[in-house]
mmCIF file of C-alpha atoms in Angstrom:
data_model
loop_
_atom_site.group_PDB
_atom_site.id
_atom_site.type_symbol
_atom_site.label_atom_id
_atom_site.label_comp_id
_atom_site.label_asym_id
_atom_site.label_seq_id
_atom_site.Cartn_x
_atom_site.Cartn_y
_atom_site.Cartn_z
ATOM 1 C CA UNK A 1 -0.572 -14.271 56.521
ATOM 2 C CA UNK A 2 -1.779 -11.177 58.377
ATOM 3 C CA UNK A 3 -4.233 -9.016 56.379
ATOM 4 C CA UNK A 4 -3.153 -5.411 56.053
ATOM 5 C CA UNK A 5 -5.802 -2.800 56.756
ATOM 6 C CA UNK A 6 -6.334 -0.262 53.982
ATOM 7 C CA UNK A 7 -6.267 3.405 55.041
ATOM 8 C CA UNK A 8 -8.434 4.466 52.032
ATOM 9 C CA UNK A 9 -11.294 2.360 53.425
ATOM 10 C CA UNK A 10 -10.803 3.548 57.010
ATOM 11 C CA UNK A 11 -10.148 -0.047 58.126
ATOM 12 C CA UNK A 12 -9.305 -0.887 61.709
ATOM 13 C CA UNK A 13 -9.920 -4.561 62.569
ATOM 14 C CA UNK A 14 -11.200 -5.618 65.932
ATOM 15 C CA UNK A 15 -8.780 -7.947 67.661
ATOM 16 C CA UNK A 16 -10.381 -8.722 71.019
ATOM 17 C CA UNK A 17 -12.713 -11.793 71.283
ATOM 18 C CA UNK A 18 -14.216 -10.557 74.579
ATOM 19 C CA UNK A 19 -15.126 -7.240 72.940
ATOM 20 C CA UNK A 20 -16.731 -9.041 69.996
ATOM 21 C CA UNK A 21 -19.026 -11.055 72.291
ATOM 22 C CA UNK A 22 -19.911 -7.931 74.276
ATOM 23 C CA UNK A 23 -20.940 -6.119 71.095
ATOM 24 C CA UNK A 24 -23.024 -9.018 69.703
ATOM 25 C CA UNK A 25 -24.948 -9.418 72.982
ATOM 26 C CA UNK A 26 -26.453 -5.959 72.356
ATOM 27 C CA UNK A 27 -28.615 -7.613 69.712
ATOM 28 C CA UNK A 28 -31.577 -9.506 71.360
ATOM 29 C CA UNK A 29 -31.264 -13.295 71.161
ATOM 30 C CA UNK A 30 -33.954 -13.886 68.542
ATOM 31 C CA UNK A 31 -32.405 -16.429 66.177
ATOM 32 C CA UNK A 32 -34.885 -15.613 63.425
ATOM 33 C CA UNK A 33 -33.572 -12.023 63.032
ATOM 34 C CA UNK A 34 -31.999 -10.624 59.853
ATOM 35 C CA UNK A 35 -28.622 -9.021 60.587
ATOM 36 C CA UNK A 36 -27.027 -6.566 58.208
ATOM 37 C CA UNK A 37 -23.379 -5.784 58.846
ATOM 38 C CA UNK A 38 -21.617 -2.858 57.224
ATOM 39 C CA UNK A 39 -17.858 -3.348 56.730
ATOM 40 C CA UNK A 40 -17.265 -6.896 58.084
ATOM 41 C CA UNK A 41 -13.531 -6.589 57.425
ATOM 42 C CA UNK A 42 -11.928 -9.936 58.176
ATOM 43 C CA UNK A 43 -15.147 -11.243 59.682
ATOM 44 C CA UNK A 44 -14.348 -11.097 63.417
ATOM 45 C CA UNK A 45 -17.879 -10.001 64.338
ATOM 46 C CA UNK A 46 -19.475 -11.763 61.393
ATOM 47 C CA UNK A 47 -18.379 -15.249 62.514
ATOM 48 C CA UNK A 48 -20.295 -14.923 65.793
ATOM 49 C CA UNK A 49 -23.283 -13.348 64.105
ATOM 50 C CA UNK A 50 -23.540 -16.257 61.634
ATOM 51 C CA UNK A 51 -23.512 -18.715 64.539
ATOM 52 C CA UNK A 52 -26.244 -16.901 66.402
ATOM 53 C CA UNK A 53 -28.697 -15.764 63.749
ATOM 54 C CA UNK A 54 -30.559 -17.344 60.846
ATOM 55 C CA UNK A 55 -29.496 -14.807 58.231
ATOM 56 C CA UNK A 56 -26.504 -12.441 58.054
ATOM 57 C CA UNK A 57 -25.887 -10.085 55.103
ATOM 58 C CA UNK A 58 -22.558 -8.297 55.028
ATOM 59 C CA UNK A 59 -21.693 -5.297 52.861
ATOM 60 C CA UNK A 60 -17.988 -4.997 52.121
ATOM 61 C CA UNK A 61 -16.339 -2.562 49.657
ATOM 62 C CA UNK A 62 -12.870 -4.163 49.716
ATOM 63 C CA UNK A 63 -12.657 -6.781 46.963
ATOM 64 C CA UNK A 64 -9.527 -8.377 48.442
ATOM 65 C CA UNK A 65 -11.536 -9.428 51.576
ATOM 66 C CA UNK A 66 -14.321 -11.193 49.693
ATOM 67 C CA UNK A 67 -12.481 -14.485 49.103
ATOM 68 C CA UNK A 68 -11.358 -14.517 52.739
ATOM 69 C CA UNK A 69 -14.920 -13.994 54.022
ATOM 70 C CA UNK A 70 -16.268 -16.660 51.673
ATOM 71 C CA UNK A 71 -13.526 -19.068 52.839
ATOM 72 C CA UNK A 72 -13.991 -18.426 56.575
ATOM 73 C CA UNK A 73 -17.767 -18.079 56.546
ATOM 74 C CA UNK A 74 -18.846 -20.903 54.243
ATOM 75 C CA UNK A 75 -22.439 -20.981 55.535
ATOM 76 C CA UNK A 76 -25.898 -21.084 53.925
ATOM 77 C CA UNK A 77 -27.152 -18.298 56.242
ATOM 78 C CA UNK A 78 -24.398 -15.892 55.169
ATOM 79 C CA UNK A 79 -24.448 -13.591 52.155
ATOM 80 C CA UNK A 80 -21.841 -10.987 51.157
ATOM 81 C CA UNK A 81 -22.413 -7.972 48.925
ATOM 82 C CA UNK A 82 -19.245 -6.445 47.443
ATOM 83 C CA UNK A 83 -20.385 -2.907 47.119
ATOM 84 C CA UNK A 84 -19.812 0.623 48.459
ATOM 85 C CA UNK A 85 -22.395 1.037 51.286
ATOM 86 C CA UNK A 86 -23.131 4.591 50.086
ATOM 87 C CA UNK A 87 -24.468 3.187 46.832
ATOM 88 C CA UNK A 88 -26.711 0.533 48.424
ATOM 89 C CA UNK A 89 -30.467 0.903 48.215
ATOM 90 C CA UNK A 90 -31.161 -0.079 51.843
ATOM 91 C CA UNK A 91 -34.955 -0.136 51.411
ATOM 92 C CA UNK A 92 -34.728 -2.694 48.551
ATOM 93 C CA UNK A 93 -32.005 -4.694 50.295
ATOM 94 C CA UNK A 94 -34.076 -5.145 53.411
ATOM 95 C CA UNK A 95 -37.226 -5.973 51.486
ATOM 96 C CA UNK A 96 -35.413 -8.539 49.369
ATOM 97 C CA UNK A 97 -33.546 -10.228 52.237
ATOM 98 C CA UNK A 98 -36.351 -10.455 54.801
ATOM 99 C CA UNK A 99 -37.700 -13.950 54.998
ATOM 100 C CA UNK A 100 -41.126 -12.818 56.214
ATOM 101 C CA UNK A 101 -42.748 -9.458 57.025
ATOM 102 C CA UNK A 102 -42.464 -10.007 60.816
ATOM 103 C CA UNK A 103 -38.755 -10.730 60.766
ATOM 104 C CA UNK A 104 -36.839 -8.156 62.856
ATOM 105 C CA UNK A 105 -33.900 -6.411 61.209
ATOM 106 C CA UNK A 106 -30.763 -5.311 63.038
ATOM 107 C CA UNK A 107 -27.893 -3.239 61.642
ATOM 108 C CA UNK A 108 -24.384 -3.536 63.013
ATOM 109 C CA UNK A 109 -21.137 -1.867 61.966
ATOM 110 C CA UNK A 110 -17.626 -1.037 63.061
ATOM 111 C CA UNK A 111 -18.033 2.164 61.133
ATOM 112 C CA UNK A 112 -15.457 3.455 58.632
ATOM 113 C CA UNK A 113 -14.867 6.761 60.341
ATOM 114 C CA UNK A 114 -14.631 8.864 57.179
ATOM 115 C CA UNK A 115 -18.275 8.072 56.145
ATOM 116 C CA UNK A 116 -19.869 7.818 59.607
ATOM 117 C CA UNK A 117 -22.295 10.711 59.144
ATOM 118 C CA UNK A 118 -23.418 9.548 55.710
ATOM 119 C CA UNK A 119 -24.135 6.029 56.971
ATOM 120 C CA UNK A 120 -26.013 7.427 59.978
ATOM 121 C CA UNK A 121 -28.307 9.618 57.865
ATOM 122 C CA UNK A 122 -28.885 6.785 55.324
ATOM 123 C CA UNK A 123 -29.852 4.540 58.292
ATOM 124 C CA UNK A 124 -32.309 7.188 59.515
ATOM 125 C CA UNK A 125 -33.955 7.160 56.100
ATOM 126 C CA UNK A 126 -34.952 3.473 56.535
ATOM 127 C CA UNK A 127 -35.420 3.547 60.286
ATOM 128 C CA UNK A 128 -38.999 2.325 59.951
ATOM 129 C CA UNK A 129 -37.592 -0.986 58.575
ATOM 130 C CA UNK A 130 -34.937 -1.556 61.248
ATOM 131 C CA UNK A 131 -35.493 -2.539 64.844
ATOM 132 C CA UNK A 132 -32.093 -1.492 66.210
ATOM 133 C CA UNK A 133 -28.652 -0.399 65.082
ATOM 134 C CA UNK A 134 -25.352 -1.075 66.894
ATOM 135 C CA UNK A 135 -22.597 1.231 65.752
ATOM 136 C CA UNK A 136 -18.957 1.538 66.706
ATOM 137 C CA UNK A 137 -17.951 5.117 66.072
ATOM 138 C CA UNK A 138 -15.197 7.502 67.173
ATOM 139 C CA UNK A 139 -15.810 8.449 70.827
ATOM 140 C CA UNK A 140 -16.166 12.121 69.764
ATOM 141 C CA UNK A 141 -18.992 11.204 67.352
ATOM 142 C CA UNK A 142 -20.650 9.055 70.011
ATOM 143 C CA UNK A 143 -20.755 12.031 72.436
ATOM 144 C CA UNK A 144 -22.419 14.138 69.722
ATOM 145 C CA UNK A 145 -24.904 11.438 68.918
ATOM 146 C CA UNK A 146 -26.177 11.070 72.485
ATOM 147 C CA UNK A 147 -25.838 14.744 73.480
ATOM 148 C CA UNK A 148 -28.806 16.718 74.847
ATOM 149 C CA UNK A 149 -29.658 20.347 74.206
ATOM 150 C CA UNK A 150 -27.343 22.958 75.741
ATOM 151 C CA UNK A 151 -24.460 20.510 75.838
ATOM 152 C CA UNK A 152 -21.156 21.396 74.178
ATOM 153 C CA UNK A 153 -21.455 18.485 71.701
ATOM 154 C CA UNK A 154 -25.141 18.982 70.732
ATOM 155 C CA UNK A 155 -25.615 19.407 66.985
ATOM 156 C CA UNK A 156 -27.850 18.407 64.066
ATOM 157 C CA UNK A 157 -26.743 14.762 64.415
ATOM 158 C CA UNK A 158 -27.884 14.775 68.060
ATOM 159 C CA UNK A 159 -31.327 16.040 67.010
ATOM 160 C CA UNK A 160 -31.640 13.559 64.114
ATOM 161 C CA UNK A 161 -30.650 10.604 66.324
ATOM 162 C CA UNK A 162 -33.087 11.678 69.030
ATOM 163 C CA UNK A 163 -35.855 12.139 66.460
ATOM 164 C CA UNK A 164 -35.498 8.607 65.077
ATOM 165 C CA UNK A 165 -34.375 6.550 68.012
ATOM 166 C CA UNK A 166 -33.957 5.881 71.684
ATOM 167 C CA UNK A 167 -30.212 6.484 71.701
ATOM 168 C CA UNK A 168 -27.733 5.048 74.185
ATOM 169 C CA UNK A 169 -24.001 5.270 74.787
ATOM 170 C CA UNK A 170 -23.223 1.634 75.573
ATOM 171 C CA UNK A 171 -19.508 1.626 76.341
ATOM 172 C CA UNK A 172 -16.082 2.988 75.408
ATOM 173 C CA UNK A 173 -13.697 0.932 73.304
ATOM 174 C CA UNK A 174 -10.048 1.728 73.824
ATOM 175 C CA UNK A 175 -7.946 2.197 70.745
ATOM 176 C CA UNK A 176 -5.590 -0.694 71.607
ATOM 177 C CA UNK A 177 -8.454 -3.115 70.853
ATOM 178 C CA UNK A 178 -7.887 -2.636 67.136
ATOM 179 C CA UNK A 179 -5.314 -3.505 64.501
ATOM 180 C CA UNK A 180 -3.787 -1.215 63.366
ATOM 181 C CA UNK A 181 -4.210 0.913 66.469
ATOM 182 C CA UNK A 182 -6.149 4.115 65.577
ATOM 183 C CA UNK A 183 -5.302 7.548 66.942
ATOM 184 C CA UNK A 184 -8.446 7.860 69.111
ATOM 185 C CA UNK A 185 -10.729 5.731 71.292
ATOM 186 C CA UNK A 186 -14.065 4.523 69.996
ATOM 187 C CA UNK A 187 -17.495 3.883 71.562
ATOM 188 C CA UNK A 188 -20.439 1.651 70.969
ATOM 189 C CA UNK A 189 -23.807 3.390 70.614
ATOM 190 C CA UNK A 190 -27.135 1.723 70.138
ATOM 191 C CA UNK A 191 -30.154 3.225 68.355
ATOM 192 C CA UNK A 192 -33.519 1.560 69.031
ATOM 193 C CA UNK A 193 -35.787 3.054 66.384
ATOM 194 C CA UNK A 194 -39.190 4.518 67.214
ATOM 195 C CA UNK A 195 -41.907 6.632 65.562
ATOM 196 C CA UNK A 196 -42.394 8.739 68.698
ATOM 197 C CA UNK A 197 -41.862 11.953 66.723
ATOM 198 C CA UNK A 198 -42.440 10.921 63.132
ATOM 199 C CA UNK A 199 -46.222 10.750 63.623
ATOM 200 C CA UNK A 200 -46.281 14.488 64.306
ATOM 201 C CA UNK A 201 -44.811 15.316 60.895
ATOM 202 C CA UNK A 202 -47.073 13.330 58.541
ATOM 203 C CA UNK A 203 -44.242 12.009 56.376
ATOM 204 C CA UNK A 204 -42.201 15.231 56.377
ATOM 205 C CA UNK A 205 -39.399 13.829 58.507
ATOM 206 C CA UNK A 206 -36.697 14.068 55.846
ATOM 207 C CA UNK A 207 -37.652 17.690 55.155
ATOM 208 C CA UNK A 208 -37.512 18.280 58.959
ATOM 209 C CA UNK A 209 -33.975 16.832 59.210
ATOM 210 C CA UNK A 210 -32.866 18.964 56.299
ATOM 211 C CA UNK A 211 -34.314 22.013 58.113
ATOM 212 C CA UNK A 212 -32.407 21.176 61.323
ATOM 213 C CA UNK A 213 -29.183 20.713 59.361
ATOM 214 C CA UNK A 214 -29.612 24.198 57.834
ATOM 215 C CA UNK A 215 -30.257 25.729 61.262
ATOM 216 C CA UNK A 216 -26.969 24.297 62.532
ATOM 217 C CA UNK A 217 -24.999 25.566 59.548
ATOM 218 C CA UNK A 218 -24.178 28.667 61.524
ATOM 219 C CA UNK A 219 -24.393 27.462 65.118
ATOM 220 C CA UNK A 220 -22.656 30.509 66.479
ATOM 221 C CA UNK A 221 -25.490 32.751 65.217
ATOM 222 C CA UNK A 222 -28.815 33.157 67.063
ATOM 223 C CA UNK A 223 -31.823 31.046 66.166
ATOM 224 C CA UNK A 224 -33.436 34.295 64.816
ATOM 225 C CA UNK A 225 -30.615 34.827 62.337
ATOM 226 C CA UNK A 226 -30.556 31.186 61.283
ATOM 227 C CA UNK A 227 -34.277 31.002 60.800
ATOM 228 C CA UNK A 228 -34.212 34.252 58.815
ATOM 229 C CA UNK A 229 -31.676 32.662 56.467
ATOM 230 C CA UNK A 230 -34.383 30.136 55.698
ATOM 231 C CA UNK A 231 -37.420 32.406 55.553
ATOM 232 C CA UNK A 232 -35.671 35.521 54.104
ATOM 233 C CA UNK A 233 -38.035 37.511 56.279
ATOM 234 C CA UNK A 234 -36.932 38.639 59.726
ATOM 235 C CA UNK A 235 -40.365 39.757 60.890
ATOM 236 C CA UNK A 236 -41.840 36.381 59.866
ATOM 237 C CA UNK A 237 -39.068 34.574 61.688
ATOM 238 C CA UNK A 238 -39.763 36.646 64.849
ATOM 239 C CA UNK A 239 -43.423 35.782 64.611
ATOM 240 C CA UNK A 240 -42.734 32.038 64.201
ATOM 241 C CA UNK A 241 -40.353 32.017 67.157
ATOM 242 C CA UNK A 242 -42.881 33.883 69.277
ATOM 243 C CA UNK A 243 -45.552 31.384 68.317
ATOM 244 C CA UNK A 244 -43.211 28.516 69.277
ATOM 245 C CA UNK A 245 -42.179 30.250 72.516
ATOM 246 C CA UNK A 246 -38.485 30.189 71.631
ATOM 247 C CA UNK A 247 -36.371 33.175 72.649
ATOM 248 C CA UNK A 248 -34.821 34.947 69.666
ATOM 249 C CA UNK A 249 -31.359 35.130 71.179
ATOM 250 C CA UNK A 250 -30.948 31.385 71.762
ATOM 251 C CA UNK A 251 -28.356 29.424 69.768
ATOM 252 C CA UNK A 252 -29.168 26.269 67.819
ATOM 253 C CA UNK A 253 -27.570 24.091 70.543
ATOM 254 C CA UNK A 254 -30.061 25.438 73.131
ATOM 255 C CA UNK A 255 -33.143 24.100 71.434
ATOM 256 C CA UNK A 256 -34.660 20.626 72.126
ATOM 257 C CA UNK A 257 -35.946 18.120 69.574
ATOM 258 C CA UNK A 258 -39.492 18.891 70.635
ATOM 259 C CA UNK A 259 -38.982 22.591 70.109
ATOM 260 C CA UNK A 260 -37.397 22.012 66.643
ATOM 261 C CA UNK A 261 -40.444 19.932 65.709
ATOM 262 C CA UNK A 262 -42.833 22.704 66.759
ATOM 263 C CA UNK A 263 -40.689 25.326 65.007
ATOM 264 C CA UNK A 264 -40.770 23.338 61.806
ATOM 265 C CA UNK A 265 -44.495 22.757 61.986
ATOM 266 C CA UNK A 266 -45.172 26.507 62.593
ATOM 267 C CA UNK A 267 -42.878 27.337 59.635
ATOM 268 C CA UNK A 268 -44.746 24.930 57.367
ATOM 269 C CA UNK A 269 -48.182 26.543 57.946
ATOM 270 C CA UNK A 270 -46.986 30.044 56.979
#
């Protein structure tokens, strides 16, 4: 019997075996790795992951899929958690499931589109515990994720992804590769996490990301106006921008990750 995708969970099941293999090969072939999959659905990706890696933990919200996954993936190295991913404590999950401190952790997901941003920002929060994430997202979201400053798609998500990871647009996935067929094409993006920028902020990275999100709240306004909304002092905002060597009339999308970091640091010392 064919399993019906549920619209309320944003389900679109992958139906192409070649595509599944192509996605899984983006994870380095280290059998000892811990793989965490968000939204396994009917287990199309999961089956190959269980064959290739020593431990696979899947998070699935849909109760009706749990018996199917247990039936089709009856393996000692597979564990399923029937829970909403937005209520998962990722830090504790990773700590509990790692078999040793050196074990590399990879996150993989055919993302439920309606909670893509929430999952991404929750992933960033535990990026120091994850080696790499492989995400299938709407193509539009992928272009925002990998966008650079002054591009049409550059936003707070672009900055956050750049801050936490070496980001890469891997390939486009046409909508006819899914059942049911969605309205738009998707794309695979990879995020290889680093601490390239985090060291500069001495543990204030979450406050920095919150700052960037506030700046982008009014992306049509100048950086001076947006910064003044935070400082409530236009003269102070002008002084901080001058110190950071950022022109007052630039828009949020014109400013690089490095510039945002310097802007935040200069704001913090006021």
